[in-house]
Each structure stands twice: as C-alpha cells, then as structure tokens.
Short mmCIF file of C-alpha atoms in Angstrom, two decimals:
data_model
loop_
_atom_site.label_atom_id
_atom_site.label_comp_id
_atom_site.label_asym_id
_atom_site.label_seq_id
_atom_site.Cartn_x
_atom_site.Cartn_y
_atom_site.Cartn_z
CA UNK D 1 -4.28 23.48 23.22
CA UNK D 2 -5.58 25.57 20.31
CA UNK D 3 -5.78 29.31 20.93
CA UNK D 4 -9.49 30.01 20.46
CA UNK D 5 -8.87 33.77 20.49
CA UNK D 6 -7.08 33.56 17.14
CA UNK D 7 -8.95 33.28 13.86
CA UNK D 8 -8.21 30.11 11.89
CA UNK D 9 -6.41 30.49 8.55
CA UNK D 10 -8.87 31.82 5.99
CA UNK D 11 -9.20 33.72 2.72
CA UNK D 12 -12.85 34.76 2.54
CA UNK D 13 -12.35 37.29 -0.26
CA UNK D 14 -10.56 34.68 -2.35
CA UNK D 15 -13.41 32.24 -1.71
CA UNK D 16 -15.85 34.87 -2.99
CA UNK D 17 -13.81 35.41 -6.15
CA UNK D 18 -13.62 31.68 -6.85
CA UNK D 19 -17.37 31.13 -6.40
CA UNK D 20 -18.12 34.25 -8.41
CA UNK D 21 -16.00 32.97 -11.31
CA UNK D 22 -17.83 29.64 -11.19
CA UNK D 23 -21.19 31.41 -11.37
CA UNK D 24 -20.10 33.82 -14.10
CA UNK D 25 -17.94 31.63 -16.35
CA UNK D 26 -18.98 28.02 -17.15
CA UNK D 27 -15.40 27.08 -18.07
CA UNK D 28 -14.11 27.94 -14.59
CA UNK D 29 -16.06 25.28 -12.67
CA UNK D 30 -14.30 22.03 -13.77
CA UNK D 31 -10.86 23.26 -12.68
CA UNK D 32 -12.21 24.19 -9.24
CA UNK D 33 -14.03 20.87 -8.77
CA UNK D 34 -10.73 19.10 -9.43
CA UNK D 35 -9.01 20.99 -6.60
CA UNK D 36 -11.66 21.66 -3.95
CA UNK D 37 -14.31 19.67 -2.12
CA UNK D 38 -17.22 20.40 0.17
CA UNK D 39 -15.81 21.67 3.47
CA UNK D 40 -12.74 23.41 2.02
CA UNK D 41 -14.38 26.85 2.33
CA UNK D 42 -14.11 28.75 5.62
CA UNK D 43 -17.62 30.20 5.47
CA UNK D 44 -20.35 27.58 5.73
CA UNK D 45 -22.46 29.60 3.30
CA UNK D 46 -19.71 29.23 0.72
CA UNK D 47 -19.66 25.45 1.27
CA UNK D 48 -23.42 25.32 0.66
CA UNK D 49 -23.10 27.34 -2.55
CA UNK D 50 -20.23 25.14 -3.71
CA UNK D 51 -22.33 22.05 -3.00
CA UNK D 52 -25.18 23.42 -5.12
CA UNK D 53 -22.78 24.17 -7.97
CA UNK D 54 -21.34 20.67 -7.75
CA UNK D 55 -24.82 19.13 -7.80
CA UNK D 56 -25.64 20.98 -11.02
CA UNK D 57 -22.32 19.91 -12.52
CA UNK D 58 -22.90 16.24 -11.63
CA UNK D 59 -26.36 16.38 -13.24
CA UNK D 60 -24.74 17.81 -16.36
CA UNK D 61 -26.84 20.97 -16.06
CA UNK D 62 -25.61 24.49 -16.87
CA UNK D 63 -24.12 26.49 -14.02
CA UNK D 64 -25.41 30.04 -13.64
CA UNK D 65 -26.84 32.33 -10.99
CA UNK D 66 -30.51 31.46 -11.59
CA UNK D 67 -30.10 27.67 -11.57
CA UNK D 68 -27.85 27.85 -8.51
CA UNK D 69 -30.43 29.94 -6.66
CA UNK D 70 -33.15 27.45 -7.59
CA UNK D 71 -31.05 24.53 -6.32
CA UNK D 72 -30.41 26.29 -3.02
CA UNK D 73 -34.09 27.24 -2.72
CA UNK D 74 -35.16 23.65 -3.36
CA UNK D 75 -32.97 22.53 -0.44
CA UNK D 76 -34.20 25.43 1.75
CA UNK D 77 -30.73 26.95 1.94
CA UNK D 78 -31.03 30.05 -0.23
CA UNK D 79 -31.90 32.48 2.57
CA UNK D 80 -29.26 30.98 4.86
CA UNK D 81 -26.48 31.77 2.38
CA UNK D 82 -27.63 35.36 1.87
CA UNK D 83 -30.24 35.02 -0.86
CA UNK D 84 -29.94 35.93 -4.52
CA UNK D 85 -28.51 39.28 -3.48
CA UNK D 86 -25.39 37.59 -2.12
CA UNK D 87 -25.06 35.41 -5.22
CA UNK D 88 -25.09 38.59 -7.31
CA UNK D 89 -22.37 40.06 -5.08
CA UNK D 90 -20.25 37.00 -5.76
CA UNK D 91 -20.67 37.43 -9.51
CA UNK D 92 -19.54 41.05 -9.21
CA UNK D 93 -16.36 39.89 -7.42
CA UNK D 94 -15.52 37.18 -9.97
CA UNK D 95 -12.02 37.01 -11.39
CA UNK D 96 -11.26 35.78 -14.91
CA UNK D 97 -11.19 32.02 -15.57
CA UNK D 98 -7.46 32.26 -16.25
CA UNK D 99 -6.79 33.01 -12.57
CA UNK D 100 -9.37 30.77 -10.93
CA UNK D 101 -7.07 27.77 -10.49
CA UNK D 102 -4.45 29.84 -8.67
CA UNK D 103 -7.07 31.26 -6.32
CA UNK D 104 -8.55 27.79 -5.74
CA UNK D 105 -5.11 26.63 -4.60
CA UNK D 106 -5.10 29.40 -1.99
CA UNK D 107 -8.48 28.24 -0.68
CA UNK D 108 -7.14 24.67 -0.53
CA UNK D 109 -4.02 25.71 1.36
CA UNK D 110 -6.05 27.55 4.00
CA UNK D 111 -8.33 24.52 4.36
CA UNK D 112 -5.29 22.26 4.81
CA UNK D 113 -3.94 24.53 7.55
CA UNK D 114 -7.28 24.42 9.35
CA UNK D 115 -7.34 20.62 9.04
CA UNK D 116 -3.83 20.50 10.46
CA UNK D 117 -4.86 22.66 13.41
CA UNK D 118 -7.89 20.46 14.11
CA UNK D 119 -5.86 17.26 13.82
CA UNK D 120 -3.07 18.63 16.01
CA UNK D 121 -5.59 19.75 18.63
CA UNK D 122 -7.12 16.28 18.63
CA UNK D 123 -3.68 14.73 19.12
CA UNK D 124 -2.87 17.15 21.95
CA UNK D 125 -6.15 16.31 23.69
CA UNK D 126 -5.37 12.59 23.42
CA UNK D 127 -1.97 13.22 24.99
CA UNK D 128 -3.64 14.72 28.08
CA UNK D 129 -5.76 11.60 28.50
CA UNK D 130 -4.66 8.44 30.28
CA UNK D 131 -3.08 6.53 27.39
CA UNK D 132 -1.79 3.01 27.95
CA UNK D 133 -0.44 2.45 24.45
CA UNK D 134 1.84 5.42 23.77
CA UNK D 135 3.45 3.76 20.75
CA UNK D 136 0.00 3.16 19.31
CA UNK D 137 -0.87 6.83 19.81
CA UNK D 138 2.35 7.86 18.04
CA UNK D 139 1.54 5.63 15.08
CA UNK D 140 -2.06 6.88 14.99
CA UNK D 141 -0.90 10.50 15.10
CA UNK D 142 1.63 9.94 12.35
CA UNK D 143 -1.03 8.29 10.20
CA UNK D 144 -3.40 11.23 10.66
CA UNK D 145 -0.74 13.75 9.65
CA UNK D 146 0.26 11.60 6.68
CA UNK D 147 -3.38 11.35 5.64
CA UNK D 148 -3.57 15.14 5.55
CA UNK D 149 -0.48 15.36 3.37
CA UNK D 150 -1.88 12.77 0.97
CA UNK D 151 -5.13 14.69 0.69
CA UNK D 152 -3.27 17.89 -0.03
CA UNK D 153 -1.02 16.51 -2.78
CA UNK D 154 -2.75 15.42 -5.98
CA UNK D 155 -1.03 14.22 -9.08
CA UNK D 156 -3.68 15.57 -11.45
CA UNK D 157 -3.95 14.88 -15.15
CA UNK D 158 -0.63 14.78 -16.99
CA UNK D 159 -0.37 15.17 -20.79
CA UNK D 160 0.94 12.08 -22.54
CA UNK D 161 3.73 14.16 -24.09
CA UNK D 162 5.23 14.58 -20.62
CA UNK D 163 5.16 10.82 -20.03
CA UNK D 164 6.59 9.57 -23.31
CA UNK D 165 10.23 10.30 -22.47
CA UNK D 166 10.17 8.22 -19.28
CA UNK D 167 8.26 5.49 -21.11
CA UNK D 168 10.98 5.27 -23.76
CA UNK D 169 13.60 5.11 -21.01
CA UNK D 170 11.74 2.09 -19.62
CA UNK D 171 11.57 0.51 -23.09
CA UNK D 172 15.31 1.04 -23.48
CA UNK D 173 15.95 -0.77 -20.20
CA UNK D 174 13.66 -3.61 -21.31
CA UNK D 175 15.69 -3.95 -24.52
CA UNK D 176 18.91 -4.21 -22.50
CA UNK D 177 17.40 -6.98 -20.43
CA UNK D 178 17.54 -4.92 -17.25
CA UNK D 179 15.16 -6.19 -14.58
CA UNK D 180 12.63 -3.45 -13.86
CA UNK D 181 11.38 -4.61 -10.48
CA UNK D 182 12.70 -6.04 -7.23
CA UNK D 183 14.43 -9.36 -8.04
CA UNK D 184 12.94 -12.46 -6.44
CA UNK D 185 16.08 -14.53 -6.86
CA UNK D 186 14.23 -17.04 -9.02
CA UNK D 187 15.31 -16.64 -12.62
CA UNK D 188 12.27 -18.28 -14.22
CA UNK D 189 9.87 -16.27 -12.06
CA UNK D 190 11.63 -12.97 -12.77
CA UNK D 191 11.49 -13.70 -16.49
CA UNK D 192 7.70 -14.03 -16.22
CA UNK D 193 7.12 -11.00 -13.98
CA UNK D 194 10.04 -8.66 -14.58
CA UNK D 195 10.55 -8.66 -10.81
CA UNK D 196 8.19 -7.21 -8.24
CA UNK D 197 6.99 -3.85 -9.55
CA UNK D 198 6.55 -0.59 -7.66
CA UNK D 199 3.01 0.09 -6.37
CA UNK D 200 2.06 -3.60 -6.80
CA UNK D 201 0.39 -5.69 -4.11
CA UNK D 202 1.70 -9.25 -4.35
CA UNK D 203 -0.16 -12.04 -2.56
CA UNK D 204 1.87 -15.15 -1.76
CA UNK D 205 -0.52 -17.92 -0.71
CA UNK D 206 -0.37 -21.58 0.14
CA UNK D 207 -1.65 -24.26 2.47
CA UNK D 208 0.19 -24.95 5.76
CA UNK D 209 3.60 -26.68 5.42
CA UNK D 210 4.00 -25.61 1.78
CA UNK D 211 6.69 -23.11 2.76
CA UNK D 212 5.13 -19.65 2.37
CA UNK D 213 7.40 -18.06 4.97
CA UNK D 214 10.47 -19.89 3.70
CA UNK D 215 9.81 -18.69 0.15
CA UNK D 216 9.20 -15.11 1.28
CA UNK D 217 12.44 -15.14 3.31
CA UNK D 218 14.36 -16.52 0.33
CA UNK D 219 13.03 -13.62 -1.74
CA UNK D 220 13.78 -11.09 1.01
CA UNK D 221 17.32 -12.39 1.41
CA UNK D 222 18.02 -12.23 -2.31
CA UNK D 223 16.55 -8.74 -2.66
CA UNK D 224 18.48 -7.48 0.36
CA UNK D 225 21.85 -9.10 -0.34
CA UNK D 226 22.12 -9.52 -4.11
CA UNK D 227 19.66 -6.80 -5.12
CA UNK D 228 20.95 -4.28 -2.54
CA UNK D 229 17.34 -3.37 -1.71
CA UNK D 230 15.96 -2.23 1.64
CA UNK D 231 13.41 -4.80 2.82
CA UNK D 232 11.00 -4.53 5.76
CA UNK D 233 9.56 -7.78 7.13
CA UNK D 234 6.53 -7.61 9.41
CA UNK D 235 6.21 -11.04 11.03
CA UNK D 236 3.08 -11.58 13.08
CA UNK D 237 3.69 -15.31 13.48
CA UNK D 238 7.42 -15.95 13.95
CA UNK D 239 9.86 -14.16 16.26
CA UNK D 240 12.84 -12.10 15.13
CA UNK D 241 15.28 -14.73 16.38
CA UNK D 242 13.49 -17.49 14.46
CA UNK D 243 13.56 -15.46 11.25
CA UNK D 244 17.23 -14.57 11.63
CA UNK D 245 18.10 -18.23 12.28
CA UNK D 246 16.28 -19.18 9.08
CA UNK D 247 18.02 -16.46 7.08
CA UNK D 248 21.41 -17.40 8.51
CA UNK D 249 21.02 -21.14 7.93
CA UNK D 250 19.81 -20.58 4.37
CA UNK D 251 22.70 -18.25 3.60
CA UNK D 252 25.23 -20.64 5.17
CA UNK D 253 23.47 -23.74 3.80
CA UNK D 254 23.58 -25.56 7.12
CA UNK D 255 20.99 -27.82 8.77
CA UNK D 256 18.60 -25.70 10.81
CA UNK D 257 17.23 -28.59 12.87
CA UNK D 258 20.72 -29.64 13.94
CA UNK D 259 21.51 -26.06 14.90
CA UNK D 260 18.45 -25.82 17.16
CA UNK D 261 19.28 -29.14 18.82
CA UNK D 262 22.85 -28.04 19.43
CA UNK D 263 24.19 -30.80 17.18
CA UNK D 264 25.63 -28.71 14.37
CA UNK D 265 28.90 -30.23 13.11
CA UNK D 266 32.00 -28.17 13.91
CA UNK D 267 32.76 -27.84 10.21
CA UNK D 268 29.55 -25.81 9.78
CA UNK D 269 30.40 -23.16 12.40
CA UNK D 270 32.71 -21.20 10.04
CA UNK D 271 29.95 -21.30 7.43
CA UNK D 272 27.63 -19.43 9.81
CA UNK D 273 30.27 -16.80 10.52
CA UNK D 274 30.89 -16.36 6.81
CA UNK D 275 27.16 -16.08 6.06
CA UNK D 276 26.69 -13.45 8.76
CA UNK D 277 28.79 -10.96 6.79
CA UNK D 278 26.43 -10.37 3.84
CA UNK D 279 23.39 -10.45 6.13
CA UNK D 280 24.98 -7.88 8.41
CA UNK D 281 25.49 -5.54 5.46
CA UNK D 282 21.99 -6.07 4.05
CA UNK D 283 19.26 -3.51 4.71
CA UNK D 284 16.75 -5.99 6.08
CA UNK D 285 14.49 -4.76 8.88
CA UNK D 286 12.31 -7.08 10.99
CA UNK D 287 9.33 -6.28 13.21
CA UNK D 288 7.87 -9.27 15.06
CA UNK D 289 5.06 -7.52 16.97
CA UNK D 290 2.33 -10.13 17.14
CA UNK D 291 -0.54 -7.66 17.59
CA UNK D 292 0.23 -5.27 14.74
CA UNK D 293 -2.72 -3.50 13.16
CA UNK D 294 -2.78 -2.22 9.61
CA UNK D 295 -2.39 1.38 10.78
CA UNK D 296 0.86 0.56 12.58
CA UNK D 297 2.25 -1.32 9.59
CA UNK D 298 1.53 1.63 7.31
CA UNK D 299 3.02 4.11 9.80
CA UNK D 300 6.22 2.12 10.32
CA UNK D 301 6.66 1.56 6.60
CA UNK D 302 6.15 5.27 5.88
CA UNK D 303 8.74 6.15 8.52
CA UNK D 304 11.33 3.91 6.89
CA UNK D 305 10.47 5.28 3.46
CA UNK D 306 10.83 8.87 4.68
CA UNK D 307 14.35 7.96 5.82
CA UNK D 308 15.11 6.74 2.31
CA UNK D 309 15.50 3.12 3.38
CA UNK D 310 12.60 1.10 2.01
CA UNK D 311 12.18 -0.66 -1.32
CA UNK D 312 10.11 -3.73 -0.48
CA UNK D 313 7.64 -4.73 2.27
CA UNK D 314 6.74 -8.29 3.27
CA UNK D 315 3.89 -9.04 5.70
CA UNK D 316 3.55 -12.52 7.22
CA UNK D 317 0.65 -12.98 7.20
CA UNK D 318 -2.45 -11.08 6.10
CA UNK D 319 -5.07 -12.88 8.20
CA UNK D 320 -3.18 -12.10 11.44
CA UNK D 321 -3.23 -8.32 10.92
CA UNK D 322 -5.62 -6.42 13.17
CA UNK D 323 -7.90 -4.14 11.13
CA UNK D 324 -7.61 -1.10 13.52
CA UNK D 325 -11.35 -0.49 13.20
CA UNK D 326 -14.49 -2.54 13.76
CA UNK D 327 -16.31 -4.26 10.91
CA UNK D 328 -19.53 -6.22 10.67
CA UNK D 329 -17.87 -9.38 9.39
CA UNK D 330 -14.52 -11.09 9.00
CA UNK D 331 -14.82 -10.72 5.24
CA UNK D 332 -15.12 -6.94 5.61
CA UNK D 333 -12.09 -6.89 7.91
CA UNK D 334 -9.96 -8.79 5.41
CA UNK D 335 -11.20 -6.58 2.56
CA UNK D 336 -10.23 -3.46 4.56
CA UNK D 337 -6.76 -4.87 5.30
CA UNK D 338 -6.27 -5.88 1.67
CA UNK D 339 -7.25 -2.43 0.38
CA UNK D 340 -5.00 -0.79 2.96
CA UNK D 341 -1.99 -2.85 1.86
CA UNK D 342 -2.66 -1.94 -1.77
CA UNK D 343 -2.93 1.72 -0.76
CA UNK D 344 0.41 1.41 1.06
CA UNK D 345 2.08 0.01 -2.05
CA UNK D 346 0.67 2.82 -4.16
CA UNK D 347 1.37 5.62 -1.66
CA UNK D 348 5.01 4.62 -1.13
CA UNK D 349 5.48 3.43 -4.73
CA UNK D 350 7.04 0.14 -3.66
CA UNK D 351 5.99 -3.51 -3.99
CA UNK D 352 4.20 -4.93 -0.95
CA UNK D 353 3.99 -8.70 -0.50
CA UNK D 354 1.42 -10.17 1.85
CA UNK D 355 1.37 -13.85 2.71
CA UNK D 356 -2.09 -15.38 2.85
CA UNK D 357 -3.80 -18.57 3.93
CA UNK D 358 -5.84 -20.73 1.61
CA UNK D 359 -9.21 -22.34 2.29
CA UNK D 360 -9.31 -26.03 3.15
CA UNK D 361 -11.38 -26.93 0.12
CA UNK D 362 -8.11 -27.49 -1.77
CA UNK D 363 -7.67 -30.67 0.29
CA UNK D 364 -10.87 -32.17 -1.11
CA UNK D 365 -9.87 -31.91 -4.77
CA UNK D 366 -8.03 -34.58 -6.70
CA UNK D 367 -5.70 -31.90 -8.07
CA UNK D 368 -4.77 -29.95 -4.97
CA UNK D 369 -3.01 -27.14 -6.77
CA UNK D 370 -4.47 -23.88 -5.46
CA UNK D 371 -6.75 -21.59 -7.43
CA UNK D 372 -7.76 -17.95 -7.01
CA UNK D 373 -11.09 -19.03 -5.57
CA UNK D 374 -9.21 -20.69 -2.69
CA UNK D 375 -8.01 -17.39 -1.23
CA UNK D 376 -9.40 -17.43 2.26
CA UNK D 377 -12.16 -15.22 3.68
CA UNK D 378 -12.44 -12.52 1.03
CA UNK D 379 -12.72 -12.12 -2.72
CA UNK D 380 -11.30 -8.63 -2.17
CA UNK D 381 -7.80 -10.12 -1.88
CA UNK D 382 -8.00 -11.35 -5.46
CA UNK D 383 -9.42 -8.01 -6.64
CA UNK D 384 -6.84 -5.84 -4.87
CA UNK D 385 -3.80 -7.95 -5.76
CA UNK D 386 -1.76 -7.12 -8.83
CA UNK D 387 0.03 -10.46 -8.62
CA UNK D 388 -1.06 -13.66 -6.88
CA UNK D 389 1.55 -16.37 -6.35
CA UNK D 390 0.79 -19.84 -5.00
CA UNK D 391 3.44 -22.16 -3.60
CA UNK D 392 2.70 -25.85 -4.06
CA UNK D 393 4.72 -29.00 -3.30
CA UNK D 394 3.28 -32.31 -4.45
CA UNK D 395 5.42 -34.25 -1.96
CA UNK D 396 3.45 -32.75 0.94
CA UNK D 397 0.43 -34.79 -0.20
CA UNK D 398 2.10 -37.72 -1.92
CA UNK D 399 5.62 -38.58 -0.78
CA UNK D 400 5.86 -41.49 -3.21
CA UNK D 401 4.75 -39.73 -6.39
CA UNK D 402 5.97 -36.22 -5.58
CA UNK D 403 9.52 -35.39 -6.66
CA UNK D 404 11.56 -34.74 -3.49
CA UNK D 405 12.28 -31.05 -3.07
CA UNK D 406 10.35 -29.98 -6.16
CA UNK D 407 8.12 -26.95 -5.68
CA UNK D 408 5.84 -25.05 -8.02
CA UNK D 409 5.43 -21.30 -7.89
CA UNK D 410 2.11 -20.76 -9.62
CA UNK D 411 1.40 -17.30 -11.03
CA UNK D 412 -2.36 -17.37 -10.50
CA UNK D 413 -2.86 -13.73 -11.41
CA UNK D 414 -0.69 -11.07 -13.00
CA UNK D 415 -2.39 -7.84 -13.91
CA UNK D 416 0.21 -6.91 -16.50
CA UNK D 417 1.48 -10.28 -17.61
CA UNK D 418 0.72 -13.95 -18.26
CA UNK D 419 -0.28 -16.58 -15.74
CA UNK D 420 2.08 -19.53 -15.65
CA UNK D 421 3.93 -21.96 -13.40
CA UNK D 422 7.65 -22.06 -12.68
CA UNK D 423 9.57 -24.68 -10.75
CA UNK D 424 11.78 -24.16 -7.72
CA UNK D 425 13.65 -26.39 -5.30
CA UNK D 426 12.80 -26.57 -1.60
CA UNK D 427 15.74 -27.54 0.59
CA UNK D 428 14.23 -28.94 3.77
CA UNK D 429 17.50 -28.98 5.75
CA UNK D 430 17.63 -25.20 5.94
CA UNK D 431 14.03 -24.36 5.00
CA UNK D 432 14.81 -22.33 1.91
CA UNK D 433 13.86 -22.22 -1.76
CA UNK D 434 16.34 -22.07 -4.61
CA UNK D 435 16.32 -22.08 -8.39
CA UNK D 436 15.04 -25.40 -9.66
CA UNK D 437 17.37 -28.36 -9.85
CA UNK D 438 16.42 -32.04 -9.65
CA UNK D 439 18.94 -32.33 -6.84
CA UNK D 440 18.75 -29.65 -4.15
CA UNK D 441 22.41 -29.89 -3.22
CA UNK D 442 23.41 -28.89 -6.77
CA UNK D 443 21.29 -25.73 -6.77
CA UNK D 444 22.72 -22.31 -6.20
CA UNK D 445 20.41 -19.28 -5.80
#
C-alpha cells in the first residue's frame, strides 16, 4: 500500500519558475506546451494557471499576466489560484527562456513518478481483491506500466539534417537490391512491397476457404526459416497442434489429410523428420488462446520485444479479438481493435499482420474479386491499414474455368506503393502457398 505519510514526488519551486517564465517571456510557452500537459503540476493552482495559458495559446492570443488573469477570472478561478498577487509572484520567480525546457523536464519527471505511484497502488489494491484471472491481471498491469513509459518518452521534432544520413543509407540498400522489410517468401509480392515494413499494419483478407490462414502461415514460415526473423502468431481460431501440423506438412511437402487419417506413406516419414529441423531452429512463437483480448496481445508482444525476440506479429483473425472494453456497437469495437493493432505496430516498430473476414456481398457480384469496401464491419480497418492484401482463388467459385491451384494476391491498398495483383500457387495437399507455377508440384518457395 502507498505510504500516505510521505509526500509524493514534487518540485513546486520549479513549477513556479516554469509558469513565471511562460508569463514573462512569450517565447518560453511553446517549448513547455510540447513537454507538459494539464495535470503534470503538483499544485492544482498551477494546473489551472497552465490551463489558462494553454487556452490563450490555442486561441492564438498573446500570453501575459493581464490576459491570463482575465481568463482565470472569466472561469471563476482567479481567486482560487491566489489572485493577481500570486501571478505577479510567479513572474518574479521566472527563469530565462534558455532554461525553461530543462526545468519543464523536471516537472514532467516528478509527474511521471506520481503517476507510477498511483498506478502501482491501483495494481496492489487489485492484488488484494479476489481475482479469478491472475494472468489477465498481470497483462493489464504490464499494459498500464507500459502506457506510462510511452507517455513519458516523446520523440519530438527532429531536424531533417539529422535524418538525411539514415535516409541515404536506406537509398544505398535500395540500390543494392536489398529487401528492406520482412520477406513474404513470394518474389513478385516482395518486388511490389519491398517486404513488410516496420510500423506497418497489414490486413490479409479473404472469404472462407480462400486460404487466409494457409497464406499467413506460408509467410510466417518463410520469414522465420529463410528470413531468420522472430515471428509471433496469435491464433484465436486454430490450435497450436493444428498450426504446427500445417507448418510441418508444408515444409516437408507431404499430404496433410493423409497424415491426419494415419495413412501417410512410409516414404514420407523421413520427410517430416527432415522438415522438423529448420522449424525447430526457427524463432516462431504460437499462442492459441481463444479468448484473447487486444490488451493481452499487446502485452505479450511487448514482452517478446523486450526480450529482443520479435520482428513480426500475425493475428488470426481480427474479428475474433475481444476489445477489452465495452463499446456501443460492433463497428466501434472493430475500430478500436484496428487502431490498437496499428498502435502496436508503431510502438514496437515491427510489421503487424491481421487476418480479416470479408462481407458476403462479394458472393453476389459477377466478378467476385474482393474490394476495399468488402472489409467486414468497419471502415476503420481500411483507414488504419498501411497495406491491404486480398487472397482470391477463382477455382473456389468455378472449378471448370478456374485454373487449378492458381491464386491471386491482390494488393488492394499500399500507403507507400502501387496497388497491383500477383499470382501464387495454392497446394491443396499440404495447405500452403508457393511462388506461382502452372503446376504446383514444380513450384519451390
């Protein structure tokens, strides 16, 4: 429990100097507004004064003692903060604008410590309650602490001169033909996208039976084995054993249906043993919790990233994720989940792929190839996604006209590149996708 006899971390004199500088020197205010927010000051009076200063700034009005006093008076808060006399005292204590940013950082640090105390106290109190889901509490606690750290660290504005050197390094790698992102294993797709880029949210969508999971697993396998990347797969639909069987059969190129029926030819047994080697060495992590909420996914991904073992996240699939908070509609729930996945990609600076369902209206069209408007339940998915991929197989609808095994990976959206369609081959025997070849058995990923 928190020790109520001890004063929380504070720096009242520093707060006075910062506010005084803002009142005295117009150039001091913008730097402070970039670092501090309402509530960061220990004294409530200082928060009210800061709020008045920020209101003037947002209205593009000059900041000085008189206008600040008028703003506080208008909101009936002037006397509560100490009147004009106290504002004059603050001006007398002002430091020079050159030092205001350093002092604002001190105020921010004290505020962060107080937030940490409050959050920790809340977690301790929860621990004393009757908690059924301990793992859920651990994930929730980790998320709260992580949220504090994210609020404390800000990237700020960076001069372009500091960014040019890294940009030219990227350009040099482009010129060498080096793939910048996580490889998908599909040459034509990687040529269009440059691989899956850090901080990107990739949506992989398709109608049932098109092979969304199979395609995602093919990409995960290639990234983990050939790309030597650490991949986390959150499967809310299929079990760990089912996923591993799929990965193993695809790697060994053996018939998955025969394996499950116990009819696998003896000649294929050594293939499985041989395929297990690369998979065993790959950094592929699988979580098959069927009731995962978005908070748990973010917490588990952050934990892996903090251990230095996470380059790529795949979630199968978006509509099965629990939102972890109540919303008025299903559309709002999906929008919240979509935004949270995009935030995860940005926070961890890794690509996050989420599989998604498509609306049934595709079935009613003559051309059943999916479109962005077919994304189910929320337009927010399209807005949040950096890349939207659709998987489409004509043979699912028309076995006579559709080329056996031929699949299309449609780039329906690419924030930093063209939209296009590339072909791939779906091998039904072991439920995997490979680089396109008219005959599946001749294709090698």
